[in-house]
Short mmCIF file of C-alpha atoms in Angstrom, two decimals:
data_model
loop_
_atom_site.label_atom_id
_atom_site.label_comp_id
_atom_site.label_asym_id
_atom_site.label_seq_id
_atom_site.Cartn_x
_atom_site.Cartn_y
_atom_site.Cartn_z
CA UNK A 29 43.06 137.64 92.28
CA UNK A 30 45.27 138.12 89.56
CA UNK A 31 48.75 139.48 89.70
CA UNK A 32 49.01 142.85 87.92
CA UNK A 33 51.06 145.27 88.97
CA UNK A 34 49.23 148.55 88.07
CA UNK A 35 46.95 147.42 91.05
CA UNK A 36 49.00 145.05 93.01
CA UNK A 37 50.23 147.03 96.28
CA UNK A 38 54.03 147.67 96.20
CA UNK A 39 56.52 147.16 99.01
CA UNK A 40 57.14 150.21 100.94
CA UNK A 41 61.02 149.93 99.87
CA UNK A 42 62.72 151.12 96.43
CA UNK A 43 65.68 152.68 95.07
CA UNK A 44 65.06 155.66 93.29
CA UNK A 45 66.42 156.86 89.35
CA UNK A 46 66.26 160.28 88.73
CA UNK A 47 66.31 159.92 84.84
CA UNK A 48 66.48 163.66 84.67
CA UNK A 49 69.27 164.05 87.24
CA UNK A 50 70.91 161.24 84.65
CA UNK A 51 70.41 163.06 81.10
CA UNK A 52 71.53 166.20 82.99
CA UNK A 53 74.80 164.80 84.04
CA UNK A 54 75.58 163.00 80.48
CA UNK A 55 74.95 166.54 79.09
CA UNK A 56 77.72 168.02 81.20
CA UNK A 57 80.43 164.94 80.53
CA UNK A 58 79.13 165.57 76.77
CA UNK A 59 79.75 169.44 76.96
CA UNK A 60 83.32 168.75 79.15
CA UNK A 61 84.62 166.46 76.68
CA UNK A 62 86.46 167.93 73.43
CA UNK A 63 84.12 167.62 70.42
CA UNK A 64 86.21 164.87 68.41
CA UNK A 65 86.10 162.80 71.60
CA UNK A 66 83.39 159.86 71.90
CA UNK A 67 81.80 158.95 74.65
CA UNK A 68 81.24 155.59 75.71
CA UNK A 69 78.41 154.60 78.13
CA UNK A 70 79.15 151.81 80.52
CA UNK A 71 75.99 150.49 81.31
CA UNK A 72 77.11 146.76 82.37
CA UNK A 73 75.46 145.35 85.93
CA UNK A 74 72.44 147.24 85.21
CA UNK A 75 73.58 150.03 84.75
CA UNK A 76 75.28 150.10 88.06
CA UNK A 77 72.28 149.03 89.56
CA UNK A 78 70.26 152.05 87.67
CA UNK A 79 68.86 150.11 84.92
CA UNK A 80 70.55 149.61 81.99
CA UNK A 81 67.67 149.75 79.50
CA UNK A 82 66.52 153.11 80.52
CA UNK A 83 70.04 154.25 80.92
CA UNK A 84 70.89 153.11 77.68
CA UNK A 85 68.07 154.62 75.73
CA UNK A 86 69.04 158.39 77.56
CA UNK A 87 72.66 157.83 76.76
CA UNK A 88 72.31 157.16 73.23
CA UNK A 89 69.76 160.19 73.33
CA UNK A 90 72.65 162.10 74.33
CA UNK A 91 74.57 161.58 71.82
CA UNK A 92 76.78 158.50 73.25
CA UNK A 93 78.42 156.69 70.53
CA UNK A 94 77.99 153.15 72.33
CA UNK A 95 77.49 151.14 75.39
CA UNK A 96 80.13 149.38 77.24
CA UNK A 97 78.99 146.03 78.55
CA UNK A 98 80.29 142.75 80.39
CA UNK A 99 78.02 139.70 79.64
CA UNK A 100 76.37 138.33 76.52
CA UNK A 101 72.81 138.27 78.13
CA UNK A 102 73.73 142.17 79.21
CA UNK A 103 74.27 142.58 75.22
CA UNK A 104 71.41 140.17 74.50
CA UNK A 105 68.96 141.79 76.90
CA UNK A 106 69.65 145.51 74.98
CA UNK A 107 69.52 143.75 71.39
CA UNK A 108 66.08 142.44 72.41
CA UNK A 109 64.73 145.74 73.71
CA UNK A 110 65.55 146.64 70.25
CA UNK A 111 69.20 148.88 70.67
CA UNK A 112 71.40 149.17 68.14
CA UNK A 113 73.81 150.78 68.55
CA UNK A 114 77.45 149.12 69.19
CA UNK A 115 77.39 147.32 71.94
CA UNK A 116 81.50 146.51 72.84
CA UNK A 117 81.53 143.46 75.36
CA UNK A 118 84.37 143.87 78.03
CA UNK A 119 86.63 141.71 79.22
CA UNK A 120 86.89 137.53 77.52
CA UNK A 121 84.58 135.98 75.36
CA UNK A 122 84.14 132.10 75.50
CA UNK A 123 84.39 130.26 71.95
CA UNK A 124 80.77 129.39 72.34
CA UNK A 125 79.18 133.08 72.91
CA UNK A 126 81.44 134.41 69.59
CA UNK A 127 78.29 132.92 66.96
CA UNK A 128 76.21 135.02 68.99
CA UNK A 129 78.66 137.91 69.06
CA UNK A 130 78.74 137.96 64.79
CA UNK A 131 74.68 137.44 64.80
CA UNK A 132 73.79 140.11 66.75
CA UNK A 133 76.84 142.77 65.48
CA UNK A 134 78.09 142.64 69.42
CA UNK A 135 81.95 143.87 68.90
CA UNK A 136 83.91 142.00 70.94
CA UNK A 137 87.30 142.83 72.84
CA UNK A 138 90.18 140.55 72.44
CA UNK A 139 92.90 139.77 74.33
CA UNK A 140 94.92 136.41 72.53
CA UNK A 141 95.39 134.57 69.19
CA UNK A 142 93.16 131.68 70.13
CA UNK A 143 89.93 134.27 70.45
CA UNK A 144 91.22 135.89 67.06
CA UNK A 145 91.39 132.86 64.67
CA UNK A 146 87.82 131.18 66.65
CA UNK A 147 86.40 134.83 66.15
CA UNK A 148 87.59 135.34 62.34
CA UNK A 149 86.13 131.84 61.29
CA UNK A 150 82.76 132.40 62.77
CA UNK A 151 82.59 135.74 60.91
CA UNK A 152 83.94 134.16 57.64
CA UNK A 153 81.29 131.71 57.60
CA UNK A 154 78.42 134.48 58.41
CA UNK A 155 80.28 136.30 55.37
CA UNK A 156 80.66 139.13 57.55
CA UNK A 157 83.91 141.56 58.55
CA UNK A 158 82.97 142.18 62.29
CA UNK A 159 84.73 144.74 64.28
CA UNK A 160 87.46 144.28 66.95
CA UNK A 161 88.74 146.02 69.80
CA UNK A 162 92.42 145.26 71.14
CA UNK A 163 92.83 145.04 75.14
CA UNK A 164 96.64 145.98 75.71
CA UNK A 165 97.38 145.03 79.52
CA UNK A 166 100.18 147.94 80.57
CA UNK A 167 100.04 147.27 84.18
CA UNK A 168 96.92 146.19 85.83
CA UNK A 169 97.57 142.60 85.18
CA UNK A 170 93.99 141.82 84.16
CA UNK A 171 92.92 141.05 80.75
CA UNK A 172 94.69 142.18 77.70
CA UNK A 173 98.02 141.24 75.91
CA UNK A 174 101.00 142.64 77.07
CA UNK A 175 101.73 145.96 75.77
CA UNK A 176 105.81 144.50 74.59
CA UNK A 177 103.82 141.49 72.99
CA UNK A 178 101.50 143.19 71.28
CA UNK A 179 102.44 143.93 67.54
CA UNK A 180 102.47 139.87 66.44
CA UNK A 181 98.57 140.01 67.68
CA UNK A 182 97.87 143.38 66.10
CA UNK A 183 99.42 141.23 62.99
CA UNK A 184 97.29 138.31 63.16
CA UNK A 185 94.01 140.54 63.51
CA UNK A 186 94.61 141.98 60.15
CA UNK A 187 95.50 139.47 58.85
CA UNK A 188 91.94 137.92 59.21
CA UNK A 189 90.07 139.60 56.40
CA UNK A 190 86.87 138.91 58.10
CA UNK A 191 88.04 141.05 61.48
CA UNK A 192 88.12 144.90 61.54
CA UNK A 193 90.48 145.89 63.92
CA UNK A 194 88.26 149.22 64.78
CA UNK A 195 89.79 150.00 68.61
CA UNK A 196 92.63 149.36 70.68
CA UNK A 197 92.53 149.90 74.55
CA UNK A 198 93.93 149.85 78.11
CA UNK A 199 92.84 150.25 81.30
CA UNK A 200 93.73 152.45 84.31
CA UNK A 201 94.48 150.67 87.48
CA UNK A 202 94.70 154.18 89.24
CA UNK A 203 93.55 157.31 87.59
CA UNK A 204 91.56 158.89 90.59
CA UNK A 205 94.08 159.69 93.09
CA UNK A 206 96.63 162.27 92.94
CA UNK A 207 99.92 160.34 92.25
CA UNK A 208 99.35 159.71 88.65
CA UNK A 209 102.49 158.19 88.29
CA UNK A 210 101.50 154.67 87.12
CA UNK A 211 98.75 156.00 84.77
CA UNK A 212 101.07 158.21 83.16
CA UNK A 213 103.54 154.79 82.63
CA UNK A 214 100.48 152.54 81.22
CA UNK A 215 99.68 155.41 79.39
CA UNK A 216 103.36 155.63 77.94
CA UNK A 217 103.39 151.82 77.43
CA UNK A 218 100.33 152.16 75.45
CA UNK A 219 101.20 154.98 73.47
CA UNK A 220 104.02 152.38 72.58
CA UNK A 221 102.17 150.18 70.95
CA UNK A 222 100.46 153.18 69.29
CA UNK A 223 103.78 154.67 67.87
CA UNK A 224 104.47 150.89 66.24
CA UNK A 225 100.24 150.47 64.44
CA UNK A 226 102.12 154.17 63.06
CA UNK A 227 105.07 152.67 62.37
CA UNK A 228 103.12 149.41 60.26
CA UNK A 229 100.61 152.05 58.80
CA UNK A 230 97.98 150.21 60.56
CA UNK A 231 95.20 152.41 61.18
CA UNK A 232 92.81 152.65 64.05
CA UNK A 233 90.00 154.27 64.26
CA UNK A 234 89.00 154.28 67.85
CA UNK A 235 92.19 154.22 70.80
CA UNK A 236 90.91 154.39 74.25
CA UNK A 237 92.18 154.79 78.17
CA UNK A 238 90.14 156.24 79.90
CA UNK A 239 87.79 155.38 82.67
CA UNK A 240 86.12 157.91 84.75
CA UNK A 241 88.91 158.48 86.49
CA UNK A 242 90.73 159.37 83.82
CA UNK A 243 88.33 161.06 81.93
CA UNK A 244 88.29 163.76 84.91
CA UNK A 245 92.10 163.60 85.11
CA UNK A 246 93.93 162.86 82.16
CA UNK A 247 92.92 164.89 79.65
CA UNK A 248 96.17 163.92 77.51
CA UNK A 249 94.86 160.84 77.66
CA UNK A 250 91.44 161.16 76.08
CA UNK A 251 92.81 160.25 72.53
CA UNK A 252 89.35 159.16 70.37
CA UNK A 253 87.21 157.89 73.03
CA UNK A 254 86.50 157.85 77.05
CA UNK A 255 84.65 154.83 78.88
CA UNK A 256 82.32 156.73 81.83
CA UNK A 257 80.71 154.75 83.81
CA UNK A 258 80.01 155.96 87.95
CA UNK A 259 80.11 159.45 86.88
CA UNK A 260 76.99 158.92 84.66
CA UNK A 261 75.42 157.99 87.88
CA UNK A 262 76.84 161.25 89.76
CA UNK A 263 79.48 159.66 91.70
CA UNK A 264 82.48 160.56 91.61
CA UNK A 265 85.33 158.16 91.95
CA UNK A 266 87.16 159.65 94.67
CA UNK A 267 87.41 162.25 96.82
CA UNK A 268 90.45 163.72 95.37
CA UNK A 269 89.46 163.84 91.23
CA UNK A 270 88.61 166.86 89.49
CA UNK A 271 84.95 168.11 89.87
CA UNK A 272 82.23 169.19 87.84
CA UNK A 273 79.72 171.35 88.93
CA UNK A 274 75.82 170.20 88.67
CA UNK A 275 76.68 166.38 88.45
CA UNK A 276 74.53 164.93 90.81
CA UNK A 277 73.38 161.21 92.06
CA UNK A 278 70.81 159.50 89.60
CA UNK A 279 70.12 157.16 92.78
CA UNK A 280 68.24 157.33 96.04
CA UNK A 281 67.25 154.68 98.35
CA UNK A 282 63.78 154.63 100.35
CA UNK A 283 61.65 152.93 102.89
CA UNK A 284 58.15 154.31 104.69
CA UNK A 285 58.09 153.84 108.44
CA UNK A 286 56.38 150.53 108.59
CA UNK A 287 55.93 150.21 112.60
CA UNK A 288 56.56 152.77 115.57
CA UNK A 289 57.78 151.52 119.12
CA UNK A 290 57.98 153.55 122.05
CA UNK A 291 60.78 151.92 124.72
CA UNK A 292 60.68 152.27 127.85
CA UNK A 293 64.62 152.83 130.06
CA UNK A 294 66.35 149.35 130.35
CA UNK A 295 64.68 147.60 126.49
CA UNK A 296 66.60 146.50 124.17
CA UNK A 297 66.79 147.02 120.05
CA UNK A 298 67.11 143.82 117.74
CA UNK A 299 68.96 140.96 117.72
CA UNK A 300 71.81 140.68 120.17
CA UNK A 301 70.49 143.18 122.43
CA UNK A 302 72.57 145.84 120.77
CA UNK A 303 71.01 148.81 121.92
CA UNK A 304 69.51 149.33 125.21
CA UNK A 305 67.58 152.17 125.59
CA UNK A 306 69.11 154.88 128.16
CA UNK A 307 65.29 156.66 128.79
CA UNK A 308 62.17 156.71 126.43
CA UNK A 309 62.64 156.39 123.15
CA UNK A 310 60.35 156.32 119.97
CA UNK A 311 61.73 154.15 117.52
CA UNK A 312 60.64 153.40 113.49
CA UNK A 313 60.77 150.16 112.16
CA UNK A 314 61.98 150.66 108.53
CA UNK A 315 61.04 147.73 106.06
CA UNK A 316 64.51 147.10 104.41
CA UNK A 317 67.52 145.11 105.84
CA UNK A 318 70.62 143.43 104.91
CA UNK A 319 68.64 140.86 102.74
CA UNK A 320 68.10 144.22 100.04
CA UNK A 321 71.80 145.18 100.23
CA UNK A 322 71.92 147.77 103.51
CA UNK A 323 76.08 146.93 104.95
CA UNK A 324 75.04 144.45 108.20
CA UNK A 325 76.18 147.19 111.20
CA UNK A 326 75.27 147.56 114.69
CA UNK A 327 74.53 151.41 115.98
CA UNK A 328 76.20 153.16 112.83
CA UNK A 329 74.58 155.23 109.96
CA UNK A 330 70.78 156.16 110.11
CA UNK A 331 68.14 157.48 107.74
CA UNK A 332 66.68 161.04 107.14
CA UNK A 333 63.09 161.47 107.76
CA UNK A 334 61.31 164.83 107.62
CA UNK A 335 64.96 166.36 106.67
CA UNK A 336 66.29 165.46 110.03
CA UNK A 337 69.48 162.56 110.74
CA UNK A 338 67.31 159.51 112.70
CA UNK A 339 70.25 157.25 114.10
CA UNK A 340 70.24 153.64 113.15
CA UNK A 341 69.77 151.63 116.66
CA UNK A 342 70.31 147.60 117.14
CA UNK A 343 71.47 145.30 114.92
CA UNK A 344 69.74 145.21 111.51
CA UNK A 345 67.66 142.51 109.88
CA UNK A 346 67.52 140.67 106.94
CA UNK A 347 64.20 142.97 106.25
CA UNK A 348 63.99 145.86 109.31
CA UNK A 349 66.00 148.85 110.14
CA UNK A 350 65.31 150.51 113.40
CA UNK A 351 66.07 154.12 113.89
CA UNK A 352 65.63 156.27 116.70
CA UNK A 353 62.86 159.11 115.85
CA UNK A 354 62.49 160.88 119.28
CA UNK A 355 63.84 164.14 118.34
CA UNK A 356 61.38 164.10 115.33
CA UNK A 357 58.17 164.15 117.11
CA UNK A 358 56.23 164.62 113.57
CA UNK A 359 57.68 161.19 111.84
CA UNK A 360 54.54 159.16 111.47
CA UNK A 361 53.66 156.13 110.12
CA UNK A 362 54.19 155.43 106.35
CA UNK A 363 56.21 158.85 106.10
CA UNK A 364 59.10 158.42 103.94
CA UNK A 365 62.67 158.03 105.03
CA UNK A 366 65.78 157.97 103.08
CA UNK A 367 68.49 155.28 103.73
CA UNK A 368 70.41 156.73 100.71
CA UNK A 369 70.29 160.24 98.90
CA UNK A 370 68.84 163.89 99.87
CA UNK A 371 65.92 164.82 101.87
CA UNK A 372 65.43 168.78 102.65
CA UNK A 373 69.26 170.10 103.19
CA UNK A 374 70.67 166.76 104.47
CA UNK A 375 72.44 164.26 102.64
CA UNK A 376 73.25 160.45 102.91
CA UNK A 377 75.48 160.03 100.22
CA UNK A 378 76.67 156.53 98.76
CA UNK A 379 80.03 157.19 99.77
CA UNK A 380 78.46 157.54 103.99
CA UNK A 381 77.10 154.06 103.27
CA UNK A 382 80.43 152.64 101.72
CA UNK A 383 82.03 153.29 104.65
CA UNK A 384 79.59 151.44 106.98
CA UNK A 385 80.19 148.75 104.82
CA UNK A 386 84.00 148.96 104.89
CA UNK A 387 83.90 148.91 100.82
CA UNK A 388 83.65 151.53 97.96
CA UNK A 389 80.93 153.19 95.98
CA UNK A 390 80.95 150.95 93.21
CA UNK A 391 80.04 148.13 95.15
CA UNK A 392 77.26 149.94 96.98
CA UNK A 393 75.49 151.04 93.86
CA UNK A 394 75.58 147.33 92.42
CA UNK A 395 74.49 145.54 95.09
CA UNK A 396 70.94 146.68 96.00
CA UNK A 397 68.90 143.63 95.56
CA UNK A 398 66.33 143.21 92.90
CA UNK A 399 63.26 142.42 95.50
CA UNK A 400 64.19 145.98 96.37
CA UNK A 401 62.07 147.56 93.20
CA UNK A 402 63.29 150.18 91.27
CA UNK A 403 61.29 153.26 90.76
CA UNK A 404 62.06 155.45 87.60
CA UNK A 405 60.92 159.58 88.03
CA UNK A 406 61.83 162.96 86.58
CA UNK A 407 61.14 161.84 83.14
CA UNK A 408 61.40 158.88 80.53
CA UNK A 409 63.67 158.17 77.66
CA UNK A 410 62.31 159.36 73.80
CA UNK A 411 61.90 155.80 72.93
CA UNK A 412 59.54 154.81 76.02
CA UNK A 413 57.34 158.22 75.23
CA UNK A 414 57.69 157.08 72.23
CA UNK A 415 56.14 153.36 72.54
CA UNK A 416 53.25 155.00 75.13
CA UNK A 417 52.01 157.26 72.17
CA UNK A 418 51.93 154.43 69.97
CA UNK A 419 50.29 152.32 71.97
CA UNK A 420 47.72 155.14 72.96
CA UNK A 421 46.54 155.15 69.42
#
């Protein structure tokens, strides 16, 4: 029997992408943003787990002037689903990904000289002027040059006539809380360095801060362009950040009720013997575990099934959840459940299953596993209606 997927039988597990939940939200960071102000997709890690092809193709759609991205094969894999548009690689580049960089029009941040002259050469020899984006580190110690040792790199960059020097950056170590004390001094520090490419009439045509974060928070410092990234996805990144009303999680995570058990006073749930039962009890055997990215906890969290809580009993597995389904008589087998999103007028948000796992939202979203399958609704990108009309003809 041959392995195709529009017959083969799919595990009863996926995450969920709302791809109308996501255009919606990029429309409202689009509409909240000032009109001179560009928006920049980050779309590295798949997306956050979402998909960064599909993600991509909506953002763009939308009107985003780029996509933010962390690897070369992140930059590669776009480039060979045939997008565009600029693609600006975060973070260090080694000397042997910067031919690839200048072949494929990838702009590239850097952060010292030794990336600058390795960078200029390769673009000299493809007899091209590639463009550049400056990292200034003012504070979070991570990559960048130091915002008081700045200028001599600015320098060097133009110098190279084969280097554009299109953006200069920073990055937030804390935009989301409420003390904004130390974004408002990386923000001064960078706004240094601003005041002396003024001061050298060197011009700039893209100066950026802002995460999410800061998007939401520091409107002062929104300057040319904003990075989003979680708030595409409808998370917020704290509790405490501004809001705005309709964003909404893109993601959901699912499972059908693969077995039933009905325990008896005195039995015991999973391994360890975590859960004995206190009188009957009907419990569902859900067909996801810690081996698809669920936190590893004993008797905390749950899932929702027919729009009611179903407590999480035992230890989990590396592939099985057990909840506890006595109070909802009608949960059958195969009925859905949700580990992660809405059913009816309950919630499990990814901020309920942070906690569980003692860690944040971001970390949550990226770390569902890929054997968990990912299931795109609520509509497609232009370009993927696009390729199915084609094709139809």
């Amino acid at each position: 029997m041959g392995f195709d997927l529009t017959t083969f039988p799919l595990r009863p597990a996926w995450t969920e992408i709302d791809l109308g939940r996501l255009r919606h939200n990029i429309q409202l960071i689009r509409r909240d943003l000032p009109k001179p102000v560009r928006l920049l997709a980050v779309v590295k890690d798949e997306a956050y787990g979402h998909g960064a092809l599909d993600v991509a193709r909506i953002a763009l759609e939308e009107g985003a002037w780029g996509l933010g991205l962390s690897t070369l094969e992140e930059a590669m894999n776009l480039r060979e689903a045939g997008i565009n548009a600029p693609l600006l690689l975060l973070g260090e580049r080694q000397e042997a990904e910067l031919p690839w960089c200048v072949e494929h029009d990838l702009t590239v941040c850097v952060n010292e000289p030794h990336t600058v002259r390795k960078l200029a050469g390769v673009a000299a020899d493809a007899g091209k002027q590639v463009p550049v984006h400056l990292k200034i580190h003012t504070g979070m110690s991570r990559y960048g040059v130091r915002w008081d040792e700045a200028l001599p790199l600015i320098e060097q960059i133009t110098a190279e006539k084969s280097l554009q020097l299109e953006g200069v950056m920073t990055h937030f170590a804390q935009s989301d809380e409420t003390d904004k004390t130390f974004a408002n001094l990386q923000f001064s520090r960078f706004t240094e360095v601003l005041q002396g490419l003024a001061a050298r009439k060197i011009p700039v045509k893209l100066r950026h801060t802002c995460n999410s974060g800061g998007f939401l928070d520091l409107p002062h410092a929104h300057l040319d362009m904003v990075r989003v990234g979680i708030l595409l996805y409808g998370v917020f990144p704290s509790s405490v950040c501004r809001r705005i009303p309709g964003i909404e999680p893109v993601m959901s995570v699912k499972a059908r009720i693969a077995a039933i058990q009905k325990m008896k006073p005195g039995e015991v749930v999973g391994y360890g013997m975590r859960y004995t039962a206190p009188a009957e009890r009907r419990i569902a055997v859900l067909p996801i575990g810690y081996g698809d990215g669920f936190p590893r906890v004993r008797n905390q969290g749950g899932a929702l099934i027919h729009g009611k809580r179903a407590p999480l009993v035992g230890g989990i597995a590396m592939d099985a959840i057990m909840v506890d389904i006595t109070d909802i008589p009608e949960a059958q087998m195969w009925d859905e459940a949700v580990i992660m999103g809405r059913q009816g007028n309950d919630e499990i948000t990814v901020h309920d299953v942070a906690k569980l796992k003692n860690s944040v939202s971001y970390d949550v979203l990226t770390n569902w596993r890929l054997r968990l399958r990912r299931k795109s609704v609520n509509g497609q990108s232009k370009t993927a209606r696009e390729l199915e009309t084609a094709d139809a003809k």
